[in-house]
Coordinates of C-alpha atoms in Angstrom, one line a residue:
X1 CA 209.7 43.4 20.0
X2 CA 208.6 46.4 22.2
X3 CA 210.0 49.8 21.3
X4 CA 211.1 51.8 24.4
X5 CA 211.1 55.6 24.3
X6 CA 214.4 55.9 26.1
X7 CA 217.8 54.2 25.9
X8 CA 218.8 51.9 28.8
X9 CA 221.0 54.6 30.3
X10 CA 218.1 57.0 30.5
X11 CA 215.8 54.3 31.9
X12 CA 218.4 53.9 34.6
X13 CA 217.9 57.6 35.5
X14 CA 214.2 57.2 35.6
X15 CA 214.5 54.1 37.7
X16 CA 216.6 55.8 40.4
X17 CA 214.2 58.7 40.4
X18 CA 211.3 56.3 40.9
X19 CA 213.1 54.8 43.8
X20 CA 214.0 58.2 45.4
X21 CA 213.0 61.4 43.6
X22 CA 214.8 63.4 46.3
X23 CA 218.2 61.9 45.5
X24 CA 220.7 64.6 44.9
X25 CA 222.0 65.1 41.4
X26 CA 225.5 64.4 42.7
X27 CA 224.5 61.0 44.1
X28 CA 222.4 60.2 41.0
X29 CA 225.5 61.1 38.9
X30 CA 227.6 58.6 40.9
X31 CA 225.0 55.9 40.6
X32 CA 224.4 56.3 36.9
X33 CA 227.8 57.6 35.7
X34 CA 226.0 60.4 33.9
X35 CA 227.4 64.0 34.4
X36 CA 225.4 66.2 36.7
X37 CA 224.8 68.8 34.0
X38 CA 223.4 66.1 31.7
X39 CA 221.2 64.8 34.5
X40 CA 219.8 68.3 35.1
X41 CA 218.9 68.7 31.5
X42 CA 217.4 65.2 31.2
X43 CA 215.2 65.6 34.2
X44 CA 214.0 68.9 33.0
X45 CA 213.3 67.4 29.6
X46 CA 211.4 64.4 31.2
X47 CA 209.1 66.6 33.3
X48 CA 205.7 66.7 31.7
X49 CA 206.3 63.7 29.4
X50 CA 207.9 60.7 31.2
X51 CA 207.6 62.3 34.7
X52 CA 204.1 63.4 35.3
X53 CA 204.5 64.6 38.9
X54 CA 206.9 64.5 41.9
X55 CA 205.0 63.4 45.0
X56 CA 205.5 61.6 48.3
X57 CA 203.9 58.3 49.3
X58 CA 202.2 58.9 52.6
X59 CA 201.7 56.6 55.5
X60 CA 198.0 57.5 56.0
X61 CA 197.9 55.7 59.4
X62 CA 200.4 58.2 60.7
X63 CA 197.8 60.9 60.1
X64 CA 195.0 58.8 61.8
X65 CA 193.5 57.7 58.5
X66 CA 193.0 54.0 59.3
X67 CA 190.5 53.0 56.7
X68 CA 191.3 52.5 53.1
X69 CA 189.4 50.7 50.4
X70 CA 189.4 50.0 46.7
X71 CA 185.9 50.3 45.3
X72 CA 184.8 49.2 41.8
X73 CA 181.7 50.8 40.5
X74 CA 179.3 50.2 37.6
X75 CA 177.0 53.1 37.1
X76 CA 174.1 53.8 34.8
X77 CA 175.4 55.2 31.5
X78 CA 173.5 58.5 32.1
X79 CA 175.3 59.1 35.4
X80 CA 178.8 58.3 34.3
X81 CA 180.0 61.9 33.7
X82 CA 178.3 63.1 36.9
X83 CA 179.9 60.4 38.9
X84 CA 183.3 61.1 37.4
X85 CA 183.0 64.8 38.4
X86 CA 182.0 63.7 41.9
X87 CA 185.0 61.4 42.2
X88 CA 187.5 63.9 40.9
X89 CA 186.4 66.5 43.6
X90 CA 185.7 64.3 46.6
X91 CA 188.0 64.7 49.6
X92 CA 188.2 61.0 50.5
X93 CA 189.3 59.8 47.0
X94 CA 193.1 59.2 46.8
X95 CA 193.2 57.6 43.4
X96 CA 190.6 57.1 40.6
X97 CA 190.7 55.1 37.4
X98 CA 188.3 54.5 34.5
X99 CA 188.2 50.7 34.0
X100 CA 186.6 48.1 31.7
X101 CA 185.3 44.5 31.9
X102 CA 181.8 45.5 33.0
X103 CA 182.7 48.3 35.4
X104 CA 183.3 52.0 35.0
X105 CA 185.5 53.2 37.8
X106 CA 188.0 51.9 40.4
X107 CA 188.6 54.3 43.3
X108 CA 190.8 54.3 46.3
X109 CA 189.1 55.9 49.3
X110 CA 190.9 57.0 52.5
X111 CA 189.2 58.0 55.8
X112 CA 189.7 57.9 59.5
X113 CA 187.2 55.1 60.2
X114 CA 185.3 52.4 58.3
X115 CA 182.1 54.3 59.2
X116 CA 183.2 57.2 57.0
X117 CA 183.8 54.8 54.1
X118 CA 180.3 53.3 54.6
X119 CA 178.8 56.8 54.7
X120 CA 180.6 57.6 51.5
X121 CA 179.2 54.4 49.8
X122 CA 175.7 55.4 51.0
X123 CA 176.2 58.8 49.5
X124 CA 177.2 57.2 46.1
X125 CA 174.1 55.0 46.2
X126 CA 171.8 57.9 47.0
X127 CA 173.2 60.3 44.4
X128 CA 173.9 58.0 41.4
X129 CA 172.2 55.0 39.8
X130 CA 174.8 52.5 40.9
X131 CA 174.3 49.1 39.1
X132 CA 177.1 47.3 40.8
X133 CA 179.6 48.2 43.6
X134 CA 182.3 46.1 45.3
X135 CA 184.4 47.2 48.2
X136 CA 187.8 45.7 49.0
X137 CA 189.2 47.0 52.3
X138 CA 193.0 47.4 52.2
X139 CA 194.5 45.5 55.1
X140 CA 198.2 46.0 54.3
X141 CA 200.3 47.5 51.6
X142 CA 202.6 44.8 50.2
X143 CA 204.0 46.8 47.4
X144 CA 203.4 50.4 46.2
X145 CA 204.7 52.3 43.2
X146 CA 207.5 49.9 42.6
X147 CA 207.4 49.3 38.8
X148 CA 210.7 50.6 37.2
X149 CA 212.1 51.6 40.6
X150 CA 214.8 49.0 40.8
X151 CA 217.7 49.4 38.4
X152 CA 218.5 45.7 38.7
X153 CA 215.3 44.8 36.9
X154 CA 215.9 47.1 33.9
X155 CA 217.6 44.4 31.9
X156 CA 214.4 42.4 32.0
X157 CA 212.3 45.1 30.3
X158 CA 214.6 46.6 27.7
X159 CA 215.0 45.3 24.2
X160 CA 218.2 43.4 25.2
X161 CA 215.9 41.2 27.2
X162 CA 217.2 37.6 27.7
X163 CA 215.6 34.7 29.5
X164 CA 217.4 35.1 32.8
X165 CA 216.0 34.4 36.2
X166 CA 215.1 37.6 38.2
X167 CA 217.6 38.6 40.8
X168 CA 216.5 37.9 44.5

């Protein structure tokens, strides 16, 4: 059985914050039945461990960034560190991950137009010894940052897990 770092009541707090990190402590207290003072202390305690960062999910198209793509890259072993540094500091990279199964990195690129993405890919191929590269243009977000964001699903991931159908 999986060991969870927090009791169910505290996972409930995290879940509400995942859904809306700007929720007032008063409202969060009503939703979780945890006193505001306790919530304040818990959230402060979670920061840096369970909560890495408070951020906003942006609608990039509202800012005229209409092209997004996930790119998986396999690079020559001697260029891995150099490519990692390039990825970490490039303005078009929204997210980056080190991955396995024959590839080195998965990156999400954001730009105004597909032409900029294509120029970025050309730049990669010119600067690094790319062994394999696959581009997947993102057409539509179906679900983003949703894991642990719905309190109704907590009972299905906690040690008290039972074989129940998921709620609609």
